């Protein structure tokens, strides 16, 4: 198959370059002693996420996603430590609770006091 024959959008990457970049990133944060939660927005790939999480150079506790559909995908593939990096809205809390009830640990963020209250009150 030729590159021009691939359906779009699709992920095309050089696995060796990816592995080197993951290692370089993990070593850099390891030297700095900071945590890193890689964003899976572009790759949307369980294989890439597993490569990132398996790197021994630095502890990487989990991943970051931009949609709850991404959170569902990664959770269904066994990654449970997930940060939803978009300000949550109260109408999405049921979906987050469902994921967490199924074994995920989805963390949410907000900058709105009323939403924070809704999060705190949500079962």
Coordinates of C-alpha atoms in Angstrom, one line a residue:
X1 CA 0.0 0.0 0.0
X2 CA 1.2 3.5 -0.8
X3 CA 0.9 6.5 1.4
X4 CA -1.5 8.1 -1.1
X5 CA -3.8 5.0 -0.9
X6 CA -4.4 5.4 2.9
X7 CA -7.8 6.7 4.0
X8 CA -7.7 10.0 5.8
X9 CA -7.4 10.9 8.5
X10 CA -5.0 8.2 9.6
X11 CA -1.9 8.0 11.8
X12 CA 1.4 7.3 10.0
X13 CA 4.5 7.2 12.1
X14 CA 8.0 5.9 12.3
X15 CA 8.0 3.5 15.3
X16 CA 11.8 4.1 15.9
X17 CA 11.4 7.8 15.9
X18 CA 8.4 7.5 18.2
X19 CA 10.3 5.3 20.6
X20 CA 13.3 7.8 20.7
X21 CA 11.0 10.7 21.3
X22 CA 9.2 8.9 24.1
X23 CA 12.5 8.0 25.7
X24 CA 13.9 11.6 25.3
X25 CA 10.7 13.0 26.9
X26 CA 10.7 10.5 29.8
X27 CA 14.4 11.2 30.5
X28 CA 13.9 14.9 30.5
X29 CA 11.0 14.9 33.0
X30 CA 12.9 12.3 35.0
X31 CA 15.9 14.6 35.3
X32 CA 13.6 17.4 36.4
X33 CA 11.7 15.3 38.8
X34 CA 8.3 16.4 37.5
X35 CA 5.3 14.4 36.5
X36 CA 4.1 14.1 33.0
X37 CA 0.7 13.1 31.7
X38 CA 1.1 12.7 27.9
X39 CA -1.8 13.9 25.8
X40 CA -3.2 11.2 23.5
X41 CA -5.2 13.7 21.4
X42 CA -3.1 13.3 18.2
X43 CA -2.2 9.6 18.4
X44 CA -5.5 8.3 19.7
X45 CA -3.7 4.9 19.8
X46 CA -3.6 2.3 22.6
X47 CA -0.2 1.2 21.2
X48 CA 1.3 4.6 21.5
X49 CA -0.2 5.0 25.0
X50 CA 1.3 1.7 26.1
X51 CA 4.7 2.7 24.8
X52 CA 4.6 5.9 26.7
X53 CA 3.5 4.3 30.0
X54 CA 6.0 1.4 29.7
X55 CA 9.0 3.7 29.5
X56 CA 11.2 3.1 32.6
X57 CA 13.0 6.5 32.4
X58 CA 10.3 8.4 34.4
X59 CA 7.2 7.5 36.2
X60 CA 4.2 8.5 34.0
X61 CA 1.1 7.8 36.0
X62 CA -1.5 8.2 33.2
X63 CA -2.6 10.0 30.2
X64 CA -4.5 13.1 29.1
X65 CA -7.4 13.1 26.7
X66 CA -9.6 15.8 25.1
X67 CA -12.9 14.0 24.8
X68 CA -14.8 11.5 26.9
X69 CA -14.9 9.2 23.8
X70 CA -11.1 9.1 24.1
X71 CA -11.4 8.4 27.8
X72 CA -13.8 5.5 27.0
X73 CA -11.5 4.1 24.4
X74 CA -8.4 4.1 26.6
X75 CA -10.3 2.8 29.6
X76 CA -11.7 0.0 27.5
X77 CA -8.1 -0.9 26.7
X78 CA -7.0 -1.0 30.3
X79 CA -5.7 2.4 30.9
X80 CA -7.5 3.8 34.0
X81 CA -5.5 6.9 35.1
X82 CA -7.0 9.5 32.8
X83 CA -7.2 13.3 32.9
X84 CA -10.0 14.9 30.9
X85 CA -8.2 18.1 30.1
X86 CA -11.2 20.1 29.0
X87 CA -13.3 22.1 31.5
X88 CA -16.1 19.7 32.5
X89 CA -19.7 20.6 32.2
X90 CA -22.3 19.3 34.6
X91 CA -24.1 17.4 31.8
X92 CA -21.0 15.2 31.3
X93 CA -20.7 14.1 34.9
X94 CA -22.9 11.1 34.4
X95 CA -20.6 9.8 31.7
X96 CA -17.5 10.4 33.9
X97 CA -19.2 8.6 36.8
X98 CA -20.1 5.7 34.5
X99 CA -16.4 5.4 33.4
X100 CA -15.2 5.6 37.0
X101 CA -17.8 3.0 38.1
X102 CA -16.4 0.7 35.5
X103 CA -12.9 0.9 36.9
X104 CA -11.4 4.1 35.4
X105 CA -10.1 6.9 37.4
X106 CA -11.1 9.9 35.2
X107 CA -10.0 13.2 36.7
X108 CA -11.8 16.4 35.7
X109 CA -11.0 20.1 35.8
X110 CA -13.1 23.2 36.1
X111 CA -12.6 26.9 36.6
X112 CA -16.2 27.5 37.5
X113 CA -17.5 27.5 41.1
X114 CA -21.0 26.3 40.2
X115 CA -19.5 23.4 38.2
X116 CA -17.2 22.6 41.1
X117 CA -20.2 22.4 43.3
X118 CA -21.9 20.1 40.8
X119 CA -18.8 17.9 40.7
X120 CA -18.7 17.7 44.5
X121 CA -22.4 16.9 44.7
X122 CA -22.4 14.2 42.0
X123 CA -22.6 10.6 43.1

